[in-house]
Amino acid sequence: MATKIKIKRSETASSIPTASDLDVGEIAMNAVDKKLYTKLANGSIVEVANYVDVTTKEDTGVATAMAIALG
């Protein structure tokens, strides 16, 4: 049986994790806003990717999300 990996997540619009919510390098997502966040070594929380409808062809970090997912 495959192992499920679940990251920290929120389904509350505009909710961003705080430094106490994450360890350095840990990923969290906001499912409503379709954004991914991580914590840097300096303790700050940064948005590393967000979703865009491909029909709009706007660059909003989808490539970054794929790079993280693929390692």
Coordinates of N, CA and C in Angstrom, one line a residue:
M1 N 0.8 -1.2 0.0 CA 0.0 0.0 0.0 C 0.9 1.2 0.0
A2 N 0.5 2.2 -0.8 CA 1.3 3.5 -0.9 C 1.1 4.3 0.4
T3 N 2.2 5.0 0.7 CA 2.2 5.9 1.8 C 1.6 7.3 1.4
K4 N 0.7 7.8 2.2 CA 0.1 9.1 1.9 C 1.0 10.2 2.7
I5 N 1.3 11.2 1.9 CA 2.1 12.3 2.5 C 1.1 13.5 2.5
K6 N 0.9 14.0 3.7 CA 0.0 15.2 3.8 C 0.8 16.4 4.4
I7 N 0.7 17.5 3.8 CA 1.3 18.7 4.3 C 0.3 19.5 5.1
K8 N 0.8 20.4 5.9 CA -0.1 21.3 6.7 C -0.9 22.1 5.7
R9 N -2.2 22.3 6.1 CA -3.0 23.0 5.1 C -4.1 23.8 5.9
S10 N -4.7 24.7 5.1 CA -5.8 25.5 5.6 C -6.8 25.6 4.5
E11 N -8.1 25.7 4.9 CA -9.2 26.0 4.0 C -9.9 27.3 4.3
T12 N -9.2 28.2 4.9 CA -9.7 29.5 5.3 C -9.0 30.5 4.3
A13 N -9.8 31.3 3.6 CA -9.3 32.3 2.7 C -8.4 33.2 3.4
S14 N -7.3 33.5 2.7 CA -6.2 34.5 3.2 C -5.5 34.1 4.4
S15 N -5.6 32.8 4.8 CA -4.9 32.3 6.0 C -3.4 32.0 5.6
I16 N -2.5 32.6 6.3 CA -1.0 32.3 6.0 C -0.4 31.8 7.3
P17 N 0.4 30.7 7.2 CA 1.0 30.1 8.4 C 1.9 31.1 9.1
T18 N 2.1 31.0 10.4 CA 3.0 31.8 11.1 C 4.3 31.0 11.3
A19 N 5.3 31.7 11.8 CA 6.6 31.1 12.0 C 6.5 29.9 13.0
S20 N 5.6 30.0 14.0 CA 5.5 29.0 15.0 C 4.7 27.8 14.4
D21 N 4.0 27.9 13.2 CA 3.3 26.8 12.6 C 4.2 25.9 11.9
L22 N 5.3 26.3 11.4 CA 6.2 25.5 10.5 C 7.6 25.4 11.0
D23 N 8.3 24.3 10.7 CA 9.7 24.1 10.8 C 10.4 24.7 9.6
V24 N 11.7 25.0 9.6 CA 12.4 25.4 8.5 C 12.3 24.4 7.4
G25 N 11.9 24.8 6.2 CA 11.8 23.9 5.0 C 10.5 23.2 4.9
E26 N 9.7 23.2 5.9 CA 8.4 22.5 5.9 C 7.4 23.3 5.0
I27 N 6.6 22.6 4.3 CA 5.6 23.2 3.4 C 4.2 23.2 3.9
A28 N 3.5 24.3 3.7 CA 2.1 24.4 4.0 C 1.3 25.0 2.9
M29 N 0.0 24.6 2.8 CA -0.8 25.2 1.7 C -2.1 25.7 2.1
N30 N -2.6 26.7 1.4 CA -3.9 27.2 1.6 C -4.7 26.7 0.4
A31 N -5.6 25.8 0.6 CA -6.4 25.1 -0.4 C -7.3 26.1 -1.1
V32 N -7.9 27.0 -0.4 CA -8.8 28.0 -1.0 C -8.1 29.0 -1.9
D33 N -7.0 29.5 -1.4 CA -6.2 30.5 -2.1 C -5.3 29.9 -3.2
K34 N -5.1 28.5 -3.0 CA -4.2 27.8 -3.9 C -2.8 28.3 -3.9
K35 N -2.2 28.4 -2.7 CA -0.9 28.9 -2.5 C -0.1 28.0 -1.6
L36 N 1.2 27.9 -1.8 CA 2.1 27.1 -1.0 C 3.1 28.1 -0.3
Y37 N 3.4 27.7 1.0 CA 4.3 28.5 1.8 C 5.4 27.6 2.4
T38 N 6.5 28.2 2.8 CA 7.5 27.5 3.5 C 8.2 28.5 4.5
K39 N 8.9 27.9 5.4 CA 9.7 28.8 6.4 C 11.1 28.7 6.1
L40 N 11.7 29.9 6.0 CA 13.2 30.1 5.7 C 14.0 30.0 7.0
A41 N 15.3 29.8 6.9 CA 16.2 29.7 8.0 C 16.2 30.9 8.9
N42 N 15.8 32.1 8.4 CA 15.8 33.3 9.2 C 14.5 33.4 9.9
G43 N 13.6 32.4 9.8 CA 12.3 32.4 10.5 C 11.1 33.0 9.8
S44 N 11.4 33.6 8.6 CA 10.3 34.2 7.9 C 9.5 33.2 7.0
I45 N 8.2 33.5 6.8 CA 7.4 32.7 6.0 C 7.3 33.3 4.6
V46 N 7.5 32.5 3.6 CA 7.4 33.0 2.2 C 6.5 32.2 1.4
E47 N 5.8 32.8 0.5 CA 5.0 32.2 -0.5 C 5.9 31.7 -1.6
V48 N 5.8 30.4 -1.9 CA 6.7 29.8 -2.9 C 6.0 29.5 -4.2
A49 N 4.7 29.4 -4.2 CA 3.9 29.1 -5.4 C 2.5 29.5 -5.2
N50 N 1.8 29.8 -6.3 CA 0.4 29.9 -6.3 C -0.2 29.5 -7.6
Y51 N -1.4 29.2 -7.7 CA -2.1 28.6 -8.8 C -2.6 29.7 -9.8
V52 N -2.6 29.3 -11.1 CA -3.1 30.1 -12.1 C -3.8 29.2 -13.1
D53 N -4.9 29.7 -13.6 CA -5.7 28.9 -14.7 C -4.8 29.0 -15.9
V54 N -4.4 27.9 -16.5 CA -3.5 27.9 -17.6 C -4.1 28.6 -18.8
T55 N -5.4 28.8 -18.9 CA -6.0 29.5 -20.0 C -5.7 31.0 -20.0
T56 N -5.3 31.5 -18.8 CA -4.9 33.0 -18.7 C -3.5 33.2 -19.1
K57 N -2.7 32.1 -19.0 CA -1.2 32.2 -19.3 C -0.5 33.2 -18.5
E58 N -0.9 33.4 -17.2 CA -0.2 34.3 -16.3 C 0.8 33.5 -15.5
D59 N 2.0 34.1 -15.4 CA 3.1 33.5 -14.6 C 2.9 33.8 -13.1
T60 N 2.5 32.8 -12.3 CA 2.3 33.0 -10.9 C 3.0 32.0 -10.1
G61 N 4.1 31.4 -10.6 CA 4.9 30.5 -9.7 C 4.6 29.0 -9.9
V62 N 3.8 28.6 -10.9 CA 3.5 27.2 -11.1 C 4.7 26.4 -11.4
A63 N 5.7 27.0 -12.1 CA 7.0 26.3 -12.3 C 7.7 26.0 -11.0
T64 N 7.6 27.0 -10.1 CA 8.3 26.8 -8.8 C 7.6 25.6 -8.0
A65 N 6.3 25.5 -8.1 CA 5.6 24.4 -7.4 C 6.0 23.1 -8.0
M66 N 6.2 23.0 -9.3 CA 6.6 21.8 -10.0 C 8.0 21.4 -9.6
A67 N 8.9 22.4 -9.5 CA 10.3 22.1 -9.1 C 10.4 21.6 -7.7
I68 N 9.5 22.1 -6.8 CA 9.5 21.6 -5.4 C 9.0 20.2 -5.4
A69 N 7.9 19.9 -6.1 CA 7.3 18.6 -6.2 C 8.2 17.6 -6.8
L70 N 8.9 17.9 -7.8 CA 9.8 17.0 -8.5 C 11.2 16.8 -7.9
G71 N 11.5 17.8 -7.0 CA 12.8 17.7 -6.3 C 13.9 18.1 -7.3

